[in-house]
PDB file of C-alpha atoms in Angstrom:
ATOM      1  CA  UNK A  30     -26.082  -3.127  -3.784  1.00 96.00           C
ATOM      2  CA  UNK A  31     -28.009  -6.284  -3.220  1.00 96.00           C
ATOM      3  CA  UNK A  32     -30.836  -7.465  -0.910  1.00 97.00           C
ATOM      4  CA  UNK A  33     -30.851 -11.074  -3.329  1.00 94.00           C
ATOM      5  CA  UNK A  34     -31.289 -12.764   0.229  1.00 92.00           C
ATOM      6  CA  UNK A  35     -33.640 -10.495   2.295  1.00 94.00           C
ATOM      7  CA  UNK A  36     -36.616 -11.849   3.779  1.00 95.00           C
ATOM      8  CA  UNK A  37     -38.137  -7.933   3.571  1.00 96.00           C
ATOM      9  CA  UNK A  38     -37.381  -4.655   1.567  1.00 97.00           C
ATOM     10  CA  UNK A  39     -33.932  -3.080   2.301  1.00 97.00           C
ATOM     11  CA  UNK A  40     -34.310   0.333   3.145  1.00 97.00           C
ATOM     12  CA  UNK A  41     -31.009   2.636   2.668  1.00 97.00           C
ATOM     13  CA  UNK A  42     -31.486   6.289   4.146  1.00 97.00           C
ATOM     14  CA  UNK A  43     -28.319   7.417   2.418  1.00 97.00           C
ATOM     15  CA  UNK A  44     -24.942   5.814   0.908  1.00 98.00           C
ATOM     16  CA  UNK A  45     -21.640   8.091   0.147  1.00 98.00           C
ATOM     17  CA  UNK A  46     -18.418   7.112  -1.426  1.00 98.00           C
ATOM     18  CA  UNK A  47     -14.781   8.200  -0.701  1.00 97.00           C
ATOM     19  CA  UNK A  48     -10.965   7.124  -0.823  1.00 97.00           C
ATOM     20  CA  UNK A  49     -10.430   5.390   2.308  1.00 96.00           C
ATOM     21  CA  UNK A  50      -8.042   6.426   4.741  1.00 96.00           C
ATOM     22  CA  UNK A  51      -6.183   4.469   7.715  1.00 95.00           C
ATOM     23  CA  UNK A  52      -8.888   2.260   9.436  1.00 95.00           C
ATOM     24  CA  UNK A  53     -12.258   3.715   9.252  1.00 96.00           C
ATOM     25  CA  UNK A  54     -11.298   7.310   8.134  1.00 97.00           C
ATOM     26  CA  UNK A  55     -12.069   8.270   4.832  1.00 97.00           C
ATOM     27  CA  UNK A  56      -9.483  10.969   2.892  1.00 96.00           C
ATOM     28  CA  UNK A  57     -10.832  14.671   3.551  1.00 92.00           C
ATOM     29  CA  UNK A  58     -12.392  16.432   0.845  1.00 94.00           C
ATOM     30  CA  UNK A  59     -13.138  12.758  -1.062  1.00 97.00           C
ATOM     31  CA  UNK A  60     -16.790  11.856   0.129  1.00 96.00           C
ATOM     32  CA  UNK A  61     -19.317  12.140  -2.469  1.00 97.00           C
ATOM     33  CA  UNK A  62     -23.082  10.966  -1.784  1.00 97.00           C
ATOM     34  CA  UNK A  63     -24.512   8.562  -4.012  1.00 98.00           C
ATOM     35  CA  UNK A  64     -28.008   8.710  -5.608  1.00 98.00           C
ATOM     36  CA  UNK A  65     -30.378   6.244  -6.642  1.00 98.00           C
ATOM     37  CA  UNK A  66     -32.327   7.453  -9.763  1.00 97.00           C
ATOM     38  CA  UNK A  67     -31.818  11.182  -8.343  1.00 97.00           C
ATOM     39  CA  UNK A  68     -32.941  10.581  -4.949  1.00 98.00           C
ATOM     40  CA  UNK A  69     -31.094   9.932  -1.817  1.00 97.00           C
ATOM     41  CA  UNK A  70     -32.578   7.115  -0.814  1.00 98.00           C
ATOM     42  CA  UNK A  71     -33.769   3.627  -2.333  1.00 97.00           C
ATOM     43  CA  UNK A  72     -35.653   0.824  -1.253  1.00 97.00           C
ATOM     44  CA  UNK A  73     -34.714  -2.649  -2.556  1.00 97.00           C
ATOM     45  CA  UNK A  74     -37.154  -5.268  -2.490  1.00 97.00           C
ATOM     46  CA  UNK A  75     -36.299  -8.943  -1.382  1.00 96.00           C
ATOM     47  CA  UNK A  76     -34.467 -10.802  -4.061  1.00 95.00           C
ATOM     48  CA  UNK A  77     -33.736  -7.441  -5.782  1.00 96.00           C
ATOM     49  CA  UNK A  78     -30.519  -5.693  -6.451  1.00 95.00           C
ATOM     50  CA  UNK A  79     -29.709  -2.109  -7.694  1.00 96.00           C
ATOM     51  CA  UNK A  80     -27.081  -0.527  -9.154  1.00 96.00           C
ATOM     52  CA  UNK A  81     -26.551   3.426  -7.921  1.00 97.00           C
ATOM     53  CA  UNK A  82     -25.912   6.493 -10.190  1.00 97.00           C
ATOM     54  CA  UNK A  83     -22.480   7.445 -11.002  1.00 95.00           C
ATOM     55  CA  UNK A  84     -20.102   9.737  -8.430  1.00 96.00           C
ATOM     56  CA  UNK A  85     -17.167  11.942  -9.548  1.00 95.00           C
ATOM     57  CA  UNK A  86     -14.364  10.628  -7.819  1.00 95.00           C
ATOM     58  CA  UNK A  87     -11.204   9.946  -9.276  1.00 92.00           C
ATOM     59  CA  UNK A  88      -9.385   6.685  -8.801  1.00 89.00           C
ATOM     60  CA  UNK A  89      -6.033   5.093  -9.710  1.00 88.00           C
ATOM     61  CA  UNK A  90      -5.435   1.188  -9.884  1.00 85.00           C
ATOM     62  CA  UNK A  91      -5.783  -0.514  -6.921  1.00 86.00           C
ATOM     63  CA  UNK A  92      -6.901   2.437  -4.840  1.00 91.00           C
ATOM     64  CA  UNK A  93      -9.003   1.701  -1.864  1.00 94.00           C
ATOM     65  CA  UNK A  94     -12.413   2.667  -1.097  1.00 96.00           C
ATOM     66  CA  UNK A  95     -14.875   3.517   1.413  1.00 96.00           C
ATOM     67  CA  UNK A  96     -18.731   2.942   1.004  1.00 97.00           C
ATOM     68  CA  UNK A  97     -20.513   4.093   3.822  1.00 97.00           C
ATOM     69  CA  UNK A  98     -24.319   3.188   3.805  1.00 97.00           C
ATOM     70  CA  UNK A  99     -26.613   4.737   6.381  1.00 97.00           C
ATOM     71  CA  UNK A 100     -29.593   2.093   7.557  1.00 96.00           C
ATOM     72  CA  UNK A 101     -31.937   3.656  10.173  1.00 93.00           C
ATOM     73  CA  UNK A 102     -34.087   0.497  10.852  1.00 92.00           C
ATOM     74  CA  UNK A 103     -34.031  -3.332  11.191  1.00 92.00           C
ATOM     75  CA  UNK A 104     -33.139  -5.011   8.264  1.00 93.00           C
ATOM     76  CA  UNK A 105     -33.684  -8.496   8.511  1.00 92.00           C
ATOM     77  CA  UNK A 106     -31.175 -11.122   7.345  1.00 92.00           C
ATOM     78  CA  UNK A 107     -28.636  -9.842   5.598  1.00 94.00           C
ATOM     79  CA  UNK A 108     -27.222 -10.189   1.908  1.00 95.00           C
ATOM     80  CA  UNK A 109     -23.581 -10.072   3.113  1.00 94.00           C
ATOM     81  CA  UNK A 110     -20.084 -11.606   2.194  1.00 94.00           C
ATOM     82  CA  UNK A 111     -18.706 -13.757   4.814  1.00 94.00           C
ATOM     83  CA  UNK A 112     -14.725 -13.718   4.036  1.00 94.00           C
ATOM     84  CA  UNK A 113     -14.109 -10.432   2.981  1.00 95.00           C
ATOM     85  CA  UNK A 114     -10.263 -10.592   4.012  1.00 95.00           C
ATOM     86  CA  UNK A 115     -10.884  -6.786   5.160  1.00 95.00           C
ATOM     87  CA  UNK A 116     -12.500  -4.937   7.933  1.00 96.00           C
ATOM     88  CA  UNK A 117     -15.419  -3.033   7.771  1.00 97.00           C
ATOM     89  CA  UNK A 118     -16.961  -0.576  10.257  1.00 97.00           C
ATOM     90  CA  UNK A 119     -19.796   0.340  12.184  1.00 97.00           C
ATOM     91  CA  UNK A 120     -21.320   3.362  13.753  1.00 96.00           C
ATOM     92  CA  UNK A 121     -24.572   4.626  15.775  1.00 95.00           C
ATOM     93  CA  UNK A 122     -26.265   7.262  14.514  1.00 94.00           C
ATOM     94  CA  UNK A 123     -26.020   9.133  11.075  1.00 94.00           C
ATOM     95  CA  UNK A 124     -22.137   9.435  10.033  1.00 96.00           C
ATOM     96  CA  UNK A 125     -22.511   9.232   6.447  1.00 95.00           C
ATOM     97  CA  UNK A 126     -20.961  12.333   6.015  1.00 94.00           C
ATOM     98  CA  UNK A 127     -18.183  12.026   8.753  1.00 95.00           C
ATOM     99  CA  UNK A 128     -14.940  11.375   7.346  1.00 96.00           C
ATOM    100  CA  UNK A 129     -13.697  10.569  10.911  1.00 96.00           C
ATOM    101  CA  UNK A 130     -12.651   7.304  11.693  1.00 97.00           C
ATOM    102  CA  UNK A 131     -13.461   7.525  15.733  1.00 96.00           C
ATOM    103  CA  UNK A 132     -17.157   7.130  16.078  1.00 96.00           C
ATOM    104  CA  UNK A 133     -16.729   3.776  14.075  1.00 97.00           C
ATOM    105  CA  UNK A 134     -16.104   1.840  16.877  1.00 95.00           C
ATOM    106  CA  UNK A 135     -17.902  -1.537  15.689  1.00 97.00           C
ATOM    107  CA  UNK A 136     -15.387  -4.012  13.573  1.00 97.00           C
ATOM    108  CA  UNK A 137     -16.666  -7.075  11.316  1.00 96.00           C
ATOM    109  CA  UNK A 138     -14.585  -8.905   8.850  1.00 95.00           C
ATOM    110  CA  UNK A 139     -17.520  -9.085   6.368  1.00 96.00           C
ATOM    111  CA  UNK A 140     -18.974  -7.019   3.771  1.00 95.00           C
ATOM    112  CA  UNK A 141     -22.822  -6.183   3.999  1.00 97.00           C
ATOM    113  CA  UNK A 142     -24.967  -5.361   0.846  1.00 97.00           C
ATOM    114  CA  UNK A 143     -22.207  -4.172  -1.056  1.00 96.00           C
ATOM    115  CA  UNK A 144     -21.544  -6.443  -4.393  1.00 93.00           C
ATOM    116  CA  UNK A 145     -19.276  -4.098  -6.392  1.00 92.00           C
ATOM    117  CA  UNK A 146     -18.160  -1.016  -7.331  1.00 93.00           C
ATOM    118  CA  UNK A 147     -17.925  -0.060 -11.439  1.00 91.00           C
ATOM    119  CA  UNK A 148     -15.168   2.693 -12.363  1.00 88.00           C
ATOM    120  CA  UNK A 149     -15.434   4.014 -15.685  1.00 82.00           C
ATOM    121  CA  UNK A 150     -13.066   6.178 -17.430  1.00 67.00           C
ATOM    122  CA  UNK A 151     -11.118   6.141 -20.698  1.00 61.00           C
ATOM    123  CA  UNK A 152      -9.724   2.888 -20.605  1.00 54.00           C
ATOM    124  CA  UNK A 153     -12.998   1.038 -19.159  1.00 51.00           C
ATOM    125  CA  UNK A 154     -14.653  -1.973 -20.139  1.00 46.00           C
ATOM    126  CA  UNK A 155     -17.857  -2.218 -21.906  1.00 45.00           C
ATOM    127  CA  UNK A 156     -19.622  -3.809 -24.893  1.00 46.00           C
ATOM    128  CA  UNK A 157     -17.682  -2.499 -27.477  1.00 48.00           C
ATOM    129  CA  UNK A 158     -14.462  -2.947 -25.229  1.00 77.00           C
ATOM    130  CA  UNK A 159     -14.207  -5.889 -23.020  1.00 87.00           C
ATOM    131  CA  UNK A 160     -11.554  -5.049 -20.337  1.00 91.00           C
ATOM    132  CA  UNK A 161     -12.842  -7.320 -17.474  1.00 95.00           C
ATOM    133  CA  UNK A 162     -11.326 -10.688 -15.901  1.00 97.00           C
ATOM    134  CA  UNK A 163     -13.487 -12.575 -13.428  1.00 98.00           C
ATOM    135  CA  UNK A 164     -11.851 -14.786 -11.188  1.00 98.00           C
ATOM    136  CA  UNK A 165     -14.560 -17.192 -10.141  1.00 98.00           C
ATOM    137  CA  UNK A 166     -14.670 -19.780  -7.375  1.00 98.00           C
ATOM    138  CA  UNK A 167     -15.050 -20.213  -3.453  1.00 97.00           C
ATOM    139  CA  UNK A 168     -12.592 -19.671  -0.667  1.00 97.00           C
ATOM    140  CA  UNK A 169      -9.755 -19.955  -2.830  1.00 98.00           C
ATOM    141  CA  UNK A 170     -10.547 -17.126  -5.246  1.00 98.00           C
ATOM    142  CA  UNK A 171     -11.834 -15.636  -1.868  1.00 97.00           C
ATOM    143  CA  UNK A 172      -8.367 -15.101  -0.423  1.00 97.00           C
ATOM    144  CA  UNK A 173      -9.046 -16.813   3.088  1.00 98.00           C
ATOM    145  CA  UNK A 174      -5.650 -17.674   4.747  1.00 98.00           C
ATOM    146  CA  UNK A 175      -4.180 -14.394   2.965  1.00 98.00           C
ATOM    147  CA  UNK A 176      -2.834 -11.169   5.357  1.00 97.00           C
ATOM    148  CA  UNK A 177      -6.480  -9.333   6.197  1.00 96.00           C
ATOM    149  CA  UNK A 178      -6.892  -5.792   5.012  1.00 93.00           C
ATOM    150  CA  UNK A 179      -3.740  -6.252   2.445  1.00 95.00           C
ATOM    151  CA  UNK A 180      -5.167  -7.415  -0.609  1.00 95.00           C
ATOM    152  CA  UNK A 181      -2.811 -10.152  -1.153  1.00 97.00           C
ATOM    153  CA  UNK A 182      -5.660 -12.574  -2.985  1.00 98.00           C
ATOM    154  CA  UNK A 183      -4.505 -14.123  -5.904  1.00 98.00           C
ATOM    155  CA  UNK A 184      -7.021 -11.732  -8.339  1.00 98.00           C
ATOM    156  CA  UNK A 185      -4.962  -8.948  -6.387  1.00 97.00           C
ATOM    157  CA  UNK A 186      -1.788 -10.232  -7.802  1.00 98.00           C
ATOM    158  CA  UNK A 187      -3.278 -11.047 -11.418  1.00 98.00           C
ATOM    159  CA  UNK A 188      -4.341  -7.190 -11.294  1.00 96.00           C
ATOM    160  CA  UNK A 189      -1.091  -6.100 -10.555  1.00 97.00           C
ATOM    161  CA  UNK A 190       0.515  -8.261 -13.620  1.00 97.00           C
ATOM    162  CA  UNK A 191      -2.159  -7.079 -15.966  1.00 96.00           C
ATOM    163  CA  UNK A 192      -1.166  -3.368 -14.520  1.00 94.00           C
ATOM    164  CA  UNK A 193       2.850  -4.017 -15.152  1.00 95.00           C
ATOM    165  CA  UNK A 194       2.037  -5.795 -18.820  1.00 96.00           C
ATOM    166  CA  UNK A 195       0.480  -2.551 -19.867  1.00 93.00           C
ATOM    167  CA  UNK A 196      -3.113  -3.713 -19.925  1.00 92.00           C
ATOM    168  CA  UNK A 197      -5.656  -2.008 -18.342  1.00 89.00           C
ATOM    169  CA  UNK A 198      -8.132  -4.058 -17.456  1.00 91.00           C
ATOM    170  CA  UNK A 199      -9.805  -4.744 -14.141  1.00 91.00           C
ATOM    171  CA  UNK A 200     -10.446  -7.895 -12.437  1.00 95.00           C
ATOM    172  CA  UNK A 201     -13.116  -8.709 -10.341  1.00 96.00           C
ATOM    173  CA  UNK A 202     -13.542 -11.361  -7.497  1.00 97.00           C
ATOM    174  CA  UNK A 203     -16.170 -13.390  -7.411  1.00 97.00           C
ATOM    175  CA  UNK A 204     -14.994 -15.837  -5.141  1.00 97.00           C
ATOM    176  CA  UNK A 205     -17.204 -17.190  -2.236  1.00 96.00           C
ATOM    177  CA  UNK A 206     -15.976 -19.302   0.772  1.00 96.00           C
ATOM    178  CA  UNK A 207     -17.307 -22.417   1.010  1.00 94.00           C
ATOM    179  CA  UNK A 208     -19.138 -22.220  -2.483  1.00 96.00           C
ATOM    180  CA  UNK A 209     -19.675 -25.596  -4.479  1.00 96.00           C
ATOM    181  CA  UNK A 210     -20.130 -26.657  -8.225  1.00 97.00           C
ATOM    182  CA  UNK A 211     -23.045 -28.768  -7.946  1.00 96.00           C
ATOM    183  CA  UNK A 212     -25.393 -27.644  -4.457  1.00 94.00           C
ATOM    184  CA  UNK A 213     -26.388 -25.065  -2.774  1.00 94.00           C
ATOM    185  CA  UNK A 214     -25.660 -23.795   0.696  1.00 88.00           C
ATOM    186  CA  UNK A 215     -27.988 -22.111   3.532  1.00 84.00           C
ATOM    187  CA  UNK A 216     -24.218 -20.899   4.700  1.00 84.00           C
ATOM    188  CA  UNK A 217     -21.880 -20.503   1.264  1.00 87.00           C
ATOM    189  CA  UNK A 218     -24.689 -19.524  -0.958  1.00 88.00           C
ATOM    190  CA  UNK A 219     -25.931 -20.590  -4.563  1.00 94.00           C
ATOM    191  CA  UNK A 220     -23.836 -23.224  -6.342  1.00 97.00           C
ATOM    192  CA  UNK A 221     -21.911 -21.925  -8.834  1.00 98.00           C
ATOM    193  CA  UNK A 222     -24.066 -23.115 -11.834  1.00 98.00           C
ATOM    194  CA  UNK A 223     -26.720 -21.021 -10.801  1.00 97.00           C
ATOM    195  CA  UNK A 224     -24.897 -17.828  -9.722  1.00 97.00           C
ATOM    196  CA  UNK A 225     -22.549 -17.862 -12.656  1.00 98.00           C
ATOM    197  CA  UNK A 226     -24.296 -15.563 -15.136  1.00 98.00           C
ATOM    198  CA  UNK A 227     -25.119 -12.894 -12.199  1.00 95.00           C
ATOM    199  CA  UNK A 228     -21.928 -12.811 -10.454  1.00 95.00           C
ATOM    200  CA  UNK A 229     -19.626 -13.441 -13.338  1.00 97.00           C
ATOM    201  CA  UNK A 230     -20.764 -13.095 -16.628  1.00 98.00           C
ATOM    202  CA  UNK A 231     -23.185  -9.887 -16.023  1.00 95.00           C
ATOM    203  CA  UNK A 232     -19.865  -7.705 -14.647  1.00 93.00           C
ATOM    204  CA  UNK A 233     -19.746  -4.752 -17.697  1.00 91.00           C
ATOM    205  CA  UNK A 234     -17.009  -5.346 -19.912  1.00 92.00           C
ATOM    206  CA  UNK A 235     -16.352  -9.373 -19.394  1.00 97.00           C
ATOM    207  CA  UNK A 236     -13.776 -10.808 -21.842  1.00 97.00           C
ATOM    208  CA  UNK A 237     -12.761 -14.109 -19.960  1.00 98.00           C
ATOM    209  CA  UNK A 238     -13.479 -16.305 -16.117  1.00 98.00           C
ATOM    210  CA  UNK A 239     -11.210 -18.212 -14.402  1.00 98.00           C
ATOM    211  CA  UNK A 240     -12.770 -20.844 -12.961  1.00 98.00           C
ATOM    212  CA  UNK A 241     -11.075 -22.583  -9.683  1.00 98.00           C
ATOM    213  CA  UNK A 242     -13.774 -24.517  -8.557  1.00 97.00           C
ATOM    214  CA  UNK A 243     -14.787 -27.998  -7.070  1.00 96.00           C
ATOM    215  CA  UNK A 244     -13.029 -28.520  -3.812  1.00 96.00           C
ATOM    216  CA  UNK A 245     -16.020 -28.074  -1.318  1.00 95.00           C
ATOM    217  CA  UNK A 246     -18.003 -30.554  -3.767  1.00 95.00           C
ATOM    218  CA  UNK A 247     -15.322 -32.786  -2.799  1.00 95.00           C
ATOM    219  CA  UNK A 248     -14.734 -32.249   1.156  1.00 91.00           C
ATOM    220  CA  UNK A 249     -15.349 -35.255   3.229  1.00 80.00           C
ATOM    221  CA  UNK A 250     -17.837 -32.677   5.472  1.00 75.00           C
ATOM    222  CA  UNK A 251     -19.967 -32.084   2.310  1.00 72.00           C
ATOM    223  CA  UNK A 252     -23.223 -32.986   3.833  1.00 69.00           C
ATOM    224  CA  UNK A 253     -24.710 -33.484   0.495  1.00 70.00           C
ATOM    225  CA  UNK A 254     -23.253 -36.709  -0.125  1.00 72.00           C
ATOM    226  CA  UNK A 255     -20.020 -37.594  -2.504  1.00 77.00           C
ATOM    227  CA  UNK A 256     -20.136 -36.727  -5.940  1.00 92.00           C
ATOM    228  CA  UNK A 257     -18.791 -38.100  -8.923  1.00 95.00           C
ATOM    229  CA  UNK A 258     -16.075 -37.102 -11.309  1.00 97.00           C
ATOM    230  CA  UNK A 259     -18.649 -37.361 -14.013  1.00 98.00           C
ATOM    231  CA  UNK A 260     -21.420 -35.155 -12.350  1.00 97.00           C
ATOM    232  CA  UNK A 261     -18.473 -32.640 -11.328  1.00 98.00           C
ATOM    233  CA  UNK A 262     -17.013 -32.722 -15.098  1.00 98.00           C
ATOM    234  CA  UNK A 263     -20.558 -31.731 -16.079  1.00 98.00           C
ATOM    235  CA  UNK A 264     -20.641 -29.033 -13.483  1.00 98.00           C
ATOM    236  CA  UNK A 265     -18.054 -27.437 -14.921  1.00 98.00           C
ATOM    237  CA  UNK A 266     -19.147 -28.035 -19.027  1.00 98.00           C
ATOM    238  CA  UNK A 267     -22.378 -26.190 -18.225  1.00 98.00           C
ATOM    239  CA  UNK A 268     -19.979 -22.944 -16.745  1.00 98.00           C
ATOM    240  CA  UNK A 269     -18.386 -23.247 -19.998  1.00 98.00           C
ATOM    241  CA  UNK A 270     -21.152 -23.534 -22.212  1.00 98.00           C
ATOM    242  CA  UNK A 271     -22.616 -20.423 -20.309  1.00 98.00           C
ATOM    243  CA  UNK A 272     -19.159 -18.533 -20.987  1.00 98.00           C
ATOM    244  CA  UNK A 273     -19.227 -19.301 -24.679  1.00 98.00           C
ATOM    245  CA  UNK A 274     -22.668 -18.549 -25.145  1.00 98.00           C
ATOM    246  CA  UNK A 275     -21.759 -14.877 -24.184  1.00 97.00           C
ATOM    247  CA  UNK A 276     -18.749 -14.709 -26.141  1.00 97.00           C
ATOM    248  CA  UNK A 277     -16.320 -14.632 -23.089  1.00 98.00           C
ATOM    249  CA  UNK A 278     -12.956 -16.907 -22.878  1.00 98.00           C
ATOM    250  CA  UNK A 279     -13.303 -19.592 -20.266  1.00 98.00           C
ATOM    251  CA  UNK A 280      -9.975 -20.646 -18.267  1.00 98.00           C
ATOM    252  CA  UNK A 281      -9.999 -23.640 -16.381  1.00 98.00           C
ATOM    253  CA  UNK A 282      -7.818 -23.830 -13.180  1.00 98.00           C
ATOM    254  CA  UNK A 283      -6.705 -27.144 -11.584  1.00 98.00           C
ATOM    255  CA  UNK A 284      -8.211 -28.283  -8.101  1.00 98.00           C
ATOM    256  CA  UNK A 285      -5.425 -27.874  -5.411  1.00 98.00           C
ATOM    257  CA  UNK A 286      -4.781 -30.787  -2.478  1.00 97.00           C
ATOM    258  CA  UNK A 287      -6.270 -30.616   0.407  1.00 96.00           C
ATOM    259  CA  UNK A 288      -4.339 -33.587   2.543  1.00 96.00           C
ATOM    260  CA  UNK A 289      -3.932 -33.237   5.836  1.00 96.00           C
ATOM    261  CA  UNK A 290      -7.189 -31.131   6.333  1.00 95.00           C
ATOM    262  CA  UNK A 291      -9.996 -32.700   7.833  1.00 92.00           C
ATOM    263  CA  UNK A 292     -11.951 -32.213   4.353  1.00 92.00           C
ATOM    264  CA  UNK A 293      -9.430 -34.586   2.817  1.00 92.00           C
ATOM    265  CA  UNK A 294     -10.909 -38.577   1.653  1.00 93.00           C
ATOM    266  CA  UNK A 295      -9.195 -40.806  -0.322  1.00 93.00           C
ATOM    267  CA  UNK A 296     -11.989 -40.847  -2.744  1.00 94.00           C
ATOM    268  CA  UNK A 297     -11.946 -37.154  -2.723  1.00 94.00           C
ATOM    269  CA  UNK A 298      -8.640 -37.477  -3.612  1.00 96.00           C
ATOM    270  CA  UNK A 299      -9.220 -39.803  -6.740  1.00 96.00           C
ATOM    271  CA  UNK A 300     -12.159 -37.693  -7.774  1.00 96.00           C
ATOM    272  CA  UNK A 301     -10.126 -34.502  -7.729  1.00 97.00           C
ATOM    273  CA  UNK A 302      -7.258 -35.875  -9.965  1.00 98.00           C
ATOM    274  CA  UNK A 303      -9.403 -37.531 -12.608  1.00 98.00           C
ATOM    275  CA  UNK A 304     -10.822 -33.848 -12.869  1.00 98.00           C
ATOM    276  CA  UNK A 305      -8.085 -32.414 -13.074  1.00 98.00           C
ATOM    277  CA  UNK A 306      -6.953 -34.638 -15.806  1.00 98.00           C
ATOM    278  CA  UNK A 307      -9.860 -33.763 -17.665  1.00 98.00           C
ATOM    279  CA  UNK A 308      -9.318 -30.114 -16.975  1.00 98.00           C
ATOM    280  CA  UNK A 309      -5.693 -30.337 -18.616  1.00 98.00           C
ATOM    281  CA  UNK A 310      -6.283 -32.660 -21.448  1.00 98.00           C
ATOM    282  CA  UNK A 311      -9.544 -32.565 -22.352  1.00 98.00           C
ATOM    283  CA  UNK A 312      -9.462 -28.828 -24.569  1.00 98.00           C
ATOM    284  CA  UNK A 313     -12.966 -28.293 -23.187  1.00 98.00           C
ATOM    285  CA  UNK A 314     -11.821 -25.216 -21.800  1.00 98.00           C
ATOM    286  CA  UNK A 315     -10.135 -22.703 -24.052  1.00 98.00           C
ATOM    287  CA  UNK A 316      -6.873 -22.667 -21.750  1.00 98.00           C
ATOM    288  CA  UNK A 317      -5.705 -23.960 -18.555  1.00 98.00           C
ATOM    289  CA  UNK A 318      -4.367 -22.480 -15.247  1.00 98.00           C
ATOM    290  CA  UNK A 319      -2.598 -25.324 -13.686  1.00 98.00           C
ATOM    291  CA  UNK A 320      -2.586 -24.170 -10.174  1.00 98.00           C
ATOM    292  CA  UNK A 321      -2.226 -27.782  -8.741  1.00 98.00           C
ATOM    293  CA  UNK A 322       1.171 -28.330 -10.557  1.00 98.00           C
ATOM    294  CA  UNK A 323       2.395 -24.977  -9.134  1.00 98.00           C
ATOM    295  CA  UNK A 324       1.235 -25.837  -5.626  1.00 98.00           C
ATOM    296  CA  UNK A 325       1.149 -29.602  -4.682  1.00 98.00           C
ATOM    297  CA  UNK A 326       3.558 -31.797  -3.233  1.00 97.00           C
ATOM    298  CA  UNK A 327       1.688 -34.880  -3.858  1.00 96.00           C
ATOM    299  CA  UNK A 328      -1.597 -34.720  -2.133  1.00 96.00           C
ATOM    300  CA  UNK A 329      -0.569 -31.974  -0.066  1.00 98.00           C
ATOM    301  CA  UNK A 330       0.048 -28.464  -0.359  1.00 98.00           C
ATOM    302  CA  UNK A 331       3.983 -27.320  -0.270  1.00 98.00           C
ATOM    303  CA  UNK A 332       4.870 -26.147   2.796  1.00 98.00           C
ATOM    304  CA  UNK A 333       5.803 -23.154   1.580  1.00 98.00           C
ATOM    305  CA  UNK A 334       2.316 -22.158   0.182  1.00 98.00           C
ATOM    306  CA  UNK A 335       0.052 -23.601   3.075  1.00 98.00           C
ATOM    307  CA  UNK A 336      -1.796 -20.991   5.375  1.00 98.00           C
ATOM    308  CA  UNK A 337      -1.519 -23.632   8.395  1.00 97.00           C
ATOM    309  CA  UNK A 338      -4.647 -25.318   7.402  1.00 97.00           C
ATOM    310  CA  UNK A 339      -3.958 -27.529   4.619  1.00 97.00           C
ATOM    311  CA  UNK A 340      -6.124 -25.952   2.168  1.00 97.00           C
ATOM    312  CA  UNK A 341      -5.708 -22.577   1.945  1.00 98.00           C
ATOM    313  CA  UNK A 342      -2.734 -20.570   0.514  1.00 98.00           C
ATOM    314  CA  UNK A 343      -0.859 -17.885   2.568  1.00 98.00           C
ATOM    315  CA  UNK A 344       0.312 -15.065   0.550  1.00 98.00           C
ATOM    316  CA  UNK A 345       3.004 -16.620  -0.812  1.00 98.00           C
ATOM    317  CA  UNK A 346       1.420 -19.265  -2.134  1.00 98.00           C
ATOM    318  CA  UNK A 347      -1.527 -17.052  -4.043  1.00 98.00           C
ATOM    319  CA  UNK A 348       1.269 -15.340  -5.894  1.00 98.00           C
ATOM    320  CA  UNK A 349       2.833 -18.164  -7.233  1.00 98.00           C
ATOM    321  CA  UNK A 350      -1.045 -18.813  -8.598  1.00 98.00           C
ATOM    322  CA  UNK A 351      -1.632 -15.725 -10.107  1.00 98.00           C
ATOM    323  CA  UNK A 352       1.971 -15.161 -11.491  1.00 98.00           C
ATOM    324  CA  UNK A 353       1.124 -19.011 -13.182  1.00 97.00           C
ATOM    325  CA  UNK A 354      -1.708 -17.324 -15.199  1.00 98.00           C
ATOM    326  CA  UNK A 355      -0.853 -17.031 -18.644  1.00 98.00           C
ATOM    327  CA  UNK A 356      -2.318 -13.565 -19.431  1.00 98.00           C
ATOM    328  CA  UNK A 357      -1.941 -14.502 -23.148  1.00 96.00           C
ATOM    329  CA  UNK A 358      -4.840 -16.539 -22.657  1.00 96.00           C
ATOM    330  CA  UNK A 359      -7.359 -14.183 -20.853  1.00 96.00           C
TER     331      UNK A 359
END
């Protein structure tokens, strides 16, 4: 749980986890209360995070879990994830142990306070057995444009491929819609070079990180002003150095086009091509995932992969870039 962006202490009056059913329902008999150092409640100071005690709940790859938080007092500004591409549900009153969907009449397309679920077991990652791949980036990693509630983001498809290949690795989606490499945003979070260690490298058992980042730095609406290719490349070099300092493999993904969108500009397109050339040829990254070559038709997305806004991919497009990742480079 996270209160990193909170303005006051976050008081969690209770929490539970279970196997998700249909809509807001939880599968009967699977609800497990969560504890925090043995207590049912906890308080997160502003700017802090916490990991709950372990709960005994069997799960399988690609299972959907339901995490329920009870908040019985105003929280102030919430630390949340805007583009969840999934539905969250709210109810008035104490329904922490209620597996029914009916009390949860309010819906949201965002996730609140929850930042991750760690799974243990005979094939889990750890310091000695690194089995976690982190997909790091912006809305294209977040899955904006994919079908909500179907887990059709590219990291989801990558997880399927790893499992089909017999590799029992976890995949962490560390995408934040609107995120930029070089500058912070009050809406889209800390810049990539600032959040990379916390959001990617400090996940359990990380062996490799796929970096897909830069399109928002180049967008015509970037209120911080235009960046140069050298500045953006320097930001990528910082991410690579941080990964290598932790012994983590860094895979660079080329920046995909945005022609036809409001974000496109001649200058941005020129810099995109320069940065992509560097990603492909410099050897700075340990490996390259050339997403641009897969989905681009010049400075536009191929129509078959375009969600309709000329920036984000549809389900077919996200599957295509996931399939372009060479599993041997991870």
